[in-house]
Short mmCIF file of C-alpha atoms in Angstrom, two decimals:
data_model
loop_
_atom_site.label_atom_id
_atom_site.label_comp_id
_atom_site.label_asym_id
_atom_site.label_seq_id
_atom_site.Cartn_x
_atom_site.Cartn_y
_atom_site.Cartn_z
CA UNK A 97 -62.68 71.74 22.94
CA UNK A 98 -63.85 72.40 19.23
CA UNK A 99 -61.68 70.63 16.96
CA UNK A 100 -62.56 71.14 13.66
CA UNK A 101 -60.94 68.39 11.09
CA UNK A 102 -60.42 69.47 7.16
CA UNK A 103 -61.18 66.80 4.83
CA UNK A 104 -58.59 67.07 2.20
CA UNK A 105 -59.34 66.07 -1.38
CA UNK A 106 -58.62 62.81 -2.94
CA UNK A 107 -55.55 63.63 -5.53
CA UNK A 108 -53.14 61.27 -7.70
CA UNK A 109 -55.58 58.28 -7.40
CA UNK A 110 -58.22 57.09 -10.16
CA UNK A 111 -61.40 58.13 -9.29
CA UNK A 112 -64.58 55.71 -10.46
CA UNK A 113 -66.73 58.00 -13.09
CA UNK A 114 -70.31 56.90 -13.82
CA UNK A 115 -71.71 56.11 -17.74
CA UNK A 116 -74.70 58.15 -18.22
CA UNK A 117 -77.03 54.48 -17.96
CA UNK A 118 -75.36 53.83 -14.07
CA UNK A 119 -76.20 57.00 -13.62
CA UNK A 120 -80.09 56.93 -14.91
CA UNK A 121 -80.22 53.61 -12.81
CA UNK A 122 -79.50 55.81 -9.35
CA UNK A 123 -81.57 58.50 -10.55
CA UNK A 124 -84.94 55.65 -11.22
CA UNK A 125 -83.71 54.16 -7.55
CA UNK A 126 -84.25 57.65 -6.25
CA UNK A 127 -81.04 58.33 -5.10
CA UNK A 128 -80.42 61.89 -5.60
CA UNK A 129 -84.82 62.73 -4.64
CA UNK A 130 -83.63 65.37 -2.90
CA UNK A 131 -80.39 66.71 -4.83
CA UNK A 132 -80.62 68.73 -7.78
CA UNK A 133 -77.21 67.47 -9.49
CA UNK A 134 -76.39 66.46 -13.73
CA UNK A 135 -73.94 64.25 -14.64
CA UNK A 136 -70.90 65.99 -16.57
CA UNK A 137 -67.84 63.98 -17.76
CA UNK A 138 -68.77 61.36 -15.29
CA UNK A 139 -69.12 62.93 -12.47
CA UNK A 140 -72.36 64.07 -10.55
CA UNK A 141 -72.12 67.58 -10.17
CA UNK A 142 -74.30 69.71 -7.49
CA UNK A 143 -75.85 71.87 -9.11
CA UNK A 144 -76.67 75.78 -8.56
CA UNK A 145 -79.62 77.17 -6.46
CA UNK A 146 -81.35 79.34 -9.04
CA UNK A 147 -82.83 83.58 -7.83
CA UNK A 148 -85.98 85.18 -9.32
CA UNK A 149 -83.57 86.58 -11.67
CA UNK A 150 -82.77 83.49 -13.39
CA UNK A 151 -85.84 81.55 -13.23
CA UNK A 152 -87.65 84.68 -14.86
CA UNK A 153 -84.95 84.72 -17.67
CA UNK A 154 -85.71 81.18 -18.03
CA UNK A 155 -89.29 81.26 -18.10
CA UNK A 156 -89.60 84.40 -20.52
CA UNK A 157 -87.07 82.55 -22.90
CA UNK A 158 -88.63 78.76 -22.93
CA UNK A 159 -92.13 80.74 -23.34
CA UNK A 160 -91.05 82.61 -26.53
CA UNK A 161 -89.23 79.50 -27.58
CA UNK A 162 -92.31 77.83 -27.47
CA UNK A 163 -94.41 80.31 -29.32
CA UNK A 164 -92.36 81.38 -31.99
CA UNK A 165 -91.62 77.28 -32.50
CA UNK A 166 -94.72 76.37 -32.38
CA UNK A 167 -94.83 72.60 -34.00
CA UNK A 168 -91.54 73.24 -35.46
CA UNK A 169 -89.09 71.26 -32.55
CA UNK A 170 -89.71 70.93 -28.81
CA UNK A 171 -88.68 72.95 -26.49
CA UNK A 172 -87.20 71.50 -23.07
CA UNK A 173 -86.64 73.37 -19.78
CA UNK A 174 -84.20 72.24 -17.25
CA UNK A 175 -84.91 69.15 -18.31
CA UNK A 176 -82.05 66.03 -19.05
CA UNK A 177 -80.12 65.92 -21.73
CA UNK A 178 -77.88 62.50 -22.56
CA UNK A 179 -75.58 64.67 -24.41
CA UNK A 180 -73.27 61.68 -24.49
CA UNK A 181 -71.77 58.16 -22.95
CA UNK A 182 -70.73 60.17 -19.24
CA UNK A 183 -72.42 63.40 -19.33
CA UNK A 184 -76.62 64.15 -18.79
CA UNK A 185 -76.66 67.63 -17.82
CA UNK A 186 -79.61 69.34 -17.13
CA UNK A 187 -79.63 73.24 -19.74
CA UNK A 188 -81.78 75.87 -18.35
CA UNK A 189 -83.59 75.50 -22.01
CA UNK A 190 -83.04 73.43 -24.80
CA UNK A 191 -84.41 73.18 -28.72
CA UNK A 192 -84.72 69.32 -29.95
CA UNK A 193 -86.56 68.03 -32.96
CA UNK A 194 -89.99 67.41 -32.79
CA UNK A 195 -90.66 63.59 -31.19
CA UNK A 196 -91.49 61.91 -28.21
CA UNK A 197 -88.83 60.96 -25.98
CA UNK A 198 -90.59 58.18 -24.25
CA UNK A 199 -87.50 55.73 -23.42
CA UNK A 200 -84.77 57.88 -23.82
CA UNK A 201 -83.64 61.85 -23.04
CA UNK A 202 -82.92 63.88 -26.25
CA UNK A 203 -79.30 63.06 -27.77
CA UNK A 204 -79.52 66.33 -30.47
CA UNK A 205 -80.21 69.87 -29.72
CA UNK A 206 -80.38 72.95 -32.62
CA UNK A 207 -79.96 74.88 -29.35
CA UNK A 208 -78.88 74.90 -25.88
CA UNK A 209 -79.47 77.93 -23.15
CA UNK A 210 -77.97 78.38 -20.10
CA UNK A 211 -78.93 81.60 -18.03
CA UNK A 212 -75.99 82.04 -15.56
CA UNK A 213 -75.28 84.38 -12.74
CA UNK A 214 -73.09 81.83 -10.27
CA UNK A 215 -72.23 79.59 -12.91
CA UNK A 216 -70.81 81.87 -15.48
CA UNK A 217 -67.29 79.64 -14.80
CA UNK A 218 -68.79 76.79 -15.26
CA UNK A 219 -70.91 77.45 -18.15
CA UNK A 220 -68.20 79.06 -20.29
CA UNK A 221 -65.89 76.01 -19.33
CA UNK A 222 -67.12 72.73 -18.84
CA UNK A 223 -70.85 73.26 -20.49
CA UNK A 224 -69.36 74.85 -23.38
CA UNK A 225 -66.71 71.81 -23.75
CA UNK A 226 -69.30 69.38 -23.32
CA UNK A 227 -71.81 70.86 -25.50
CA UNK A 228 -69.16 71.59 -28.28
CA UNK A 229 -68.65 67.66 -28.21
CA UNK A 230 -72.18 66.64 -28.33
CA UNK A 231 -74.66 66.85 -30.92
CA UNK A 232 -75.79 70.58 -30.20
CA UNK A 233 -76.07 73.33 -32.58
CA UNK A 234 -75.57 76.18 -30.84
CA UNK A 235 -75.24 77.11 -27.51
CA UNK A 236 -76.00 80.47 -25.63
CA UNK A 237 -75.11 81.53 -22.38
CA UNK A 238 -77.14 84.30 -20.80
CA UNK A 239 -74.97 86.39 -18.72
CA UNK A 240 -76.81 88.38 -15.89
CA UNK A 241 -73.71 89.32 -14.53
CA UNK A 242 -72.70 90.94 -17.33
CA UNK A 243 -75.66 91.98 -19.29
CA UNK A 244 -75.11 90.07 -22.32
CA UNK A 245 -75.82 87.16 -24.31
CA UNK A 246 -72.96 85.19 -25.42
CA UNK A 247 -73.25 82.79 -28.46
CA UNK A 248 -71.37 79.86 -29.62
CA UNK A 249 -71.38 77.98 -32.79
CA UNK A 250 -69.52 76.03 -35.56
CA UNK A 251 -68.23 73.52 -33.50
CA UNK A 252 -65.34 71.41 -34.06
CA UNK A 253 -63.64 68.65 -31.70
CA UNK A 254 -65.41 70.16 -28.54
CA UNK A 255 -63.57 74.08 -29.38
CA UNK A 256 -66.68 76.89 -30.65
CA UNK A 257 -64.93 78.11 -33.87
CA UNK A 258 -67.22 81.36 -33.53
CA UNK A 259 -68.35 83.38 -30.36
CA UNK A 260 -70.69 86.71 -30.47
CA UNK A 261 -71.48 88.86 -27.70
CA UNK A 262 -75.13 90.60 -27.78
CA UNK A 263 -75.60 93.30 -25.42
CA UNK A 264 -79.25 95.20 -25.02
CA UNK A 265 -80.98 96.70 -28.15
CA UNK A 266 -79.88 93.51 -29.62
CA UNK A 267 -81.86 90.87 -31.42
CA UNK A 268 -80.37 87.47 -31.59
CA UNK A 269 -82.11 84.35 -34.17
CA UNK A 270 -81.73 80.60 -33.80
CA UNK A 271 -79.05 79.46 -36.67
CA UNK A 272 -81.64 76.32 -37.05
CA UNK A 273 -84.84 78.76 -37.15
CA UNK A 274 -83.33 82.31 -38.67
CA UNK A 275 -87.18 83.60 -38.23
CA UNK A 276 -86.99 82.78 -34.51
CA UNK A 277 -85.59 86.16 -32.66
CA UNK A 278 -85.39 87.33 -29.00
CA UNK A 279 -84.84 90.48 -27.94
CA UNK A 280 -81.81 90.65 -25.86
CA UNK A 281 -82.94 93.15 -23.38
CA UNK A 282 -86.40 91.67 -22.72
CA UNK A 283 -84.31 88.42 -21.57
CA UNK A 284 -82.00 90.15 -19.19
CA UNK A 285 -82.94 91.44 -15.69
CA UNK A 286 -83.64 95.20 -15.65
CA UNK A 287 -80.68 97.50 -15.76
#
């Protein structure tokens, strides 16, 4: 006989969240080798398997990042960010100032990118709360399932005071480097 048992989820109790330095301890110890998981709010969060559709967007984007910035600021790809106390989440692509980051993950971005197909959800939610707290300019989420770009800025108290939606034929500039464009249809999958 097949019995299969549900494990139910653990409700109306505290649960035990992890600073972002317990959690860079577990990460040195090796701990999650094998996971791909971020820290948000606490909590270590699995985190999406990524398609040739979204590691293409990624790739073209950090690239022209990189070129157009050339010496200007870094640019990071899926890469840790300590974007506070609790939360080191891992953005597809992120802008920082120029500097070596030796002892410590970047704590400031001008920009944050996350290309999203499965985690639209979670990227308009919790990555847009947690970026609107921490010290990040702007923050754009590249919807595939959509075919736009969405993007966030003037933050205040965690809440995006302004949000634009770019479809194709659309250019969209950094608010830190106005000279820096993309071309929203080269950074989408084909239609």
């Amino acid at each position: 006989m097949d019995v299969t048992v549900r494990v139910p989820s653990v409700e109306n109790q505290s649960l035990r969240r992890l600073a972002r330095s317990e959690y860079d301890q577990l990460v040195m110890a090796g701990v999650f080798r094998d996971e791909r998981v971020e820290l948000v709010f606490g909590q270590v969060v699995a985190m999406s398997p990524t398609d040739p559709a979204h590691s293409e967007s990624t790739w073209i984007i950090a690239d022209e990042l990189r070129r157009q910035l050339s010496g200007r600021a870094r640019v990071n790809s899926q890469a840790p960010f300590a974007a506070s106390d609790d939360s080191e989440p891992e953005p597809d692509i992120y802008v920082t100032p120029s500097a070596r980051y030796w002892k410590e993950h970047p704590t400031r971005a001008f920009l944050i990118v996350e290309v999203a197909r499965t985690s639209l959800t979670y990227d308009r939610n919790e990555k847009a709360v947690l970026y609107g707290l921490s010290e990040v300019d702007e923050y754009w989420i590249v919807d595939q399932v959509h075919g736009l770009v969405e993007i966030r800025r003037d933050r205040q108290n965690g809440i995006w005071r302004s949000i634009t939606t770019h479809r194709r034929g659309d250019t969209i500039a950094m608010l830190a480097f106005p000279d820096v464009e993309l071309a929203v249809s080269e950074i989408l999958p084909p239609t």
